Coordinates of C-alpha atoms in Angstrom, one line a residue:
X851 CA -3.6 -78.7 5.2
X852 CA -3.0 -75.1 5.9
X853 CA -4.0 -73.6 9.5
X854 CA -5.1 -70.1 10.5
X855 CA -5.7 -69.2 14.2
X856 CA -8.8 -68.3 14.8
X857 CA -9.7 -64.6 15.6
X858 CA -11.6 -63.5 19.3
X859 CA -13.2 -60.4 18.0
X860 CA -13.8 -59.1 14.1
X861 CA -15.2 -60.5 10.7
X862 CA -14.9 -63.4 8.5
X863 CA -15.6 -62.3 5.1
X864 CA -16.0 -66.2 3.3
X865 CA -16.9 -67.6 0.0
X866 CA -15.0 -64.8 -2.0
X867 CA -14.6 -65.9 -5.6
X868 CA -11.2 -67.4 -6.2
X869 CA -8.7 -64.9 -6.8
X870 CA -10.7 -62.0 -6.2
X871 CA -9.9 -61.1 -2.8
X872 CA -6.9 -58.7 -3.4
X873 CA -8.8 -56.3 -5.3
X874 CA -11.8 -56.6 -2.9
X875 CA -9.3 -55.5 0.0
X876 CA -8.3 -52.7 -2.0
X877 CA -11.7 -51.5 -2.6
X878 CA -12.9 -52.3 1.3
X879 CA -10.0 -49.7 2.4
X880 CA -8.5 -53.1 3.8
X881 CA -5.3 -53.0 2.3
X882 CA -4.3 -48.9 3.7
X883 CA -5.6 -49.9 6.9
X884 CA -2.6 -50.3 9.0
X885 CA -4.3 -50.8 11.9
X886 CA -5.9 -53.5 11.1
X887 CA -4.6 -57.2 11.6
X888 CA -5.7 -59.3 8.4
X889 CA -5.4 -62.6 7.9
X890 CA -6.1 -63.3 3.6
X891 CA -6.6 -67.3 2.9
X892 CA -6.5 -67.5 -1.7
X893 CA -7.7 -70.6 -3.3
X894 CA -9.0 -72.5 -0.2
X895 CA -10.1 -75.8 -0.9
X896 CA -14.7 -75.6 -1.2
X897 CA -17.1 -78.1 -1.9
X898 CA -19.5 -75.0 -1.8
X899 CA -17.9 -73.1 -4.9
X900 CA -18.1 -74.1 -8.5
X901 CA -14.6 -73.7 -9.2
X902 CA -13.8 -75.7 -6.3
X903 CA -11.4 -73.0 -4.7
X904 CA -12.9 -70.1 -2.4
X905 CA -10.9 -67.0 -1.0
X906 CA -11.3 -65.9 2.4
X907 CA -10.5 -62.3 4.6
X908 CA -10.7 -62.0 8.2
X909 CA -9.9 -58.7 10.4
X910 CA -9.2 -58.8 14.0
X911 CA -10.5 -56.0 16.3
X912 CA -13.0 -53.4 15.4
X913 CA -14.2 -53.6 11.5
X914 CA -16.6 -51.1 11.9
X915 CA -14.9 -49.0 9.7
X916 CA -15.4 -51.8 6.6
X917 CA -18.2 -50.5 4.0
X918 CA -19.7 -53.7 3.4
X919 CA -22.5 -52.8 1.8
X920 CA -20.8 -53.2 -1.5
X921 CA -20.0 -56.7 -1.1
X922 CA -22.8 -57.8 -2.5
X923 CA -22.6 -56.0 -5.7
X924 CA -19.1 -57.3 -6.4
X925 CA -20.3 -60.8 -5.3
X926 CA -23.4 -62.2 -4.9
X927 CA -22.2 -65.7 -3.1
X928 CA -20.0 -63.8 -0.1
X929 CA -21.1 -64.3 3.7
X930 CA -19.8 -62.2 6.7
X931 CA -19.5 -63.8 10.0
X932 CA -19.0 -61.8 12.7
X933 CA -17.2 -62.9 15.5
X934 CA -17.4 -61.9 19.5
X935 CA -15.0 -63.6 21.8
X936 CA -14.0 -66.5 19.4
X937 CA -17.8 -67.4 18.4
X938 CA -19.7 -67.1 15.4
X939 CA -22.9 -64.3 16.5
X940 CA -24.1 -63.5 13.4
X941 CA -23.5 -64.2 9.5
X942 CA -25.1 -63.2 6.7
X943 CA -25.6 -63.0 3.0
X944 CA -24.8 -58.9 2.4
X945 CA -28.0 -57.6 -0.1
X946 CA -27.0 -55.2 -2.8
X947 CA -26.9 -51.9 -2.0
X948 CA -29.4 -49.2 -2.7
X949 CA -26.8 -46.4 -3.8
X950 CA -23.1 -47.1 -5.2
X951 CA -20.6 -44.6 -4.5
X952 CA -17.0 -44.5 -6.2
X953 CA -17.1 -48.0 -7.0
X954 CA -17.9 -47.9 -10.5
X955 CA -16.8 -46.0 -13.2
X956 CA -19.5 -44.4 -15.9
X957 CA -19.0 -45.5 -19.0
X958 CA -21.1 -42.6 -20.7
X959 CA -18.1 -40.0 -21.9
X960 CA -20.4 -36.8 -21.7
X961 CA -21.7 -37.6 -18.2
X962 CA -20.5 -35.1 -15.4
X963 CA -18.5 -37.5 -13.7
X964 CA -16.9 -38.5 -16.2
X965 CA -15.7 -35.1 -16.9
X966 CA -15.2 -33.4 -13.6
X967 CA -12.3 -35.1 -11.5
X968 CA -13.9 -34.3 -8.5
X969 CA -17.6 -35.6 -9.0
X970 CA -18.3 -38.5 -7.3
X971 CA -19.4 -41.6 -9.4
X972 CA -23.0 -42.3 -7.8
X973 CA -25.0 -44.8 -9.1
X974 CA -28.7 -46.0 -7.6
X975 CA -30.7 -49.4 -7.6
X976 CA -33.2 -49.6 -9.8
X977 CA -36.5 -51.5 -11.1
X978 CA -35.2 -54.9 -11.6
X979 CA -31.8 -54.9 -9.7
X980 CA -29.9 -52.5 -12.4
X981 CA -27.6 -49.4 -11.1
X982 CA -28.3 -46.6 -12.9
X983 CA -26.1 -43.3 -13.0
X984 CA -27.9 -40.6 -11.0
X985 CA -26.7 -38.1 -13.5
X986 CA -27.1 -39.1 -17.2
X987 CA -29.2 -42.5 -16.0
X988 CA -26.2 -44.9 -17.6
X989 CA -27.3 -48.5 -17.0
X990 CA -25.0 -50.7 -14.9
X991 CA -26.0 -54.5 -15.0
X992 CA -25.3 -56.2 -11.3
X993 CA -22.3 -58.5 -11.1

């Protein structure tokens, strides 16, 4: 069995979707972080998960920087543990976001930011868990 050290001060980000975690790094700022020690565990054995197989991130030293507000959206199932001086404080299932910013694309081709390069893609939670676009009111159904 494979074994990672535990970490003294950061987050566990557990019970990532197999095979997922790359792209979640990218999108966390994770990966162009260089400060940043990362430790990224793909396909880990989990009786938990459905497929079997889980992925897991943690970061050392101060993730206060992380946006992980979004983790929800991307996956429903994820925790977050934080760690303080090699003990579990706090963990917790993320809840979707009220407002999405730059993480989705819209798909409408006449919206504005579509169009304009620099317009930011903004999309806000609505009645009955759907994003909507807050400029042409696209529909986004949660992950």
């Amino acid at each position: 069995m494979l074994n990672i050290d535990e970490i003294q001060e950061g987050i566990v980000i557990d019970h990532i979707k197999a095979g997922t975690a790359v792209g979640l790094m990218d999108l966390l700022g994770i990966k162009s972080n260089r400060t940043a020690s990362v430790a990224l565990i793909q396909n880990a054995r989990s009786a938990k998960s459905p497929t079997g197989r889980k992925d897991i991130i943690k970061v050392e030293g101060d993730a206060s920087w992380l946006n992980l507000d979004v983790l929800a959206y991307l996956d429903p199932n994820i925790t977050v543990t934080t760690i303080h001086e090699g003990k579990a404080v706090k963990k917790e299932k993320p809840h979707p976001p009220r407002r999405l910013v730059n993480i989705v694309r819209c798909r409408n081709p006449r919206c504005i930011s579509t169009i304009e390069e620099e317009c930011d893609q903004i999309f806000e939670l609505g009645a009955g868990g759907k994003y909507r676009c807050i400029y042409c009111e696209q529909e986004l159904q949660v992950k």
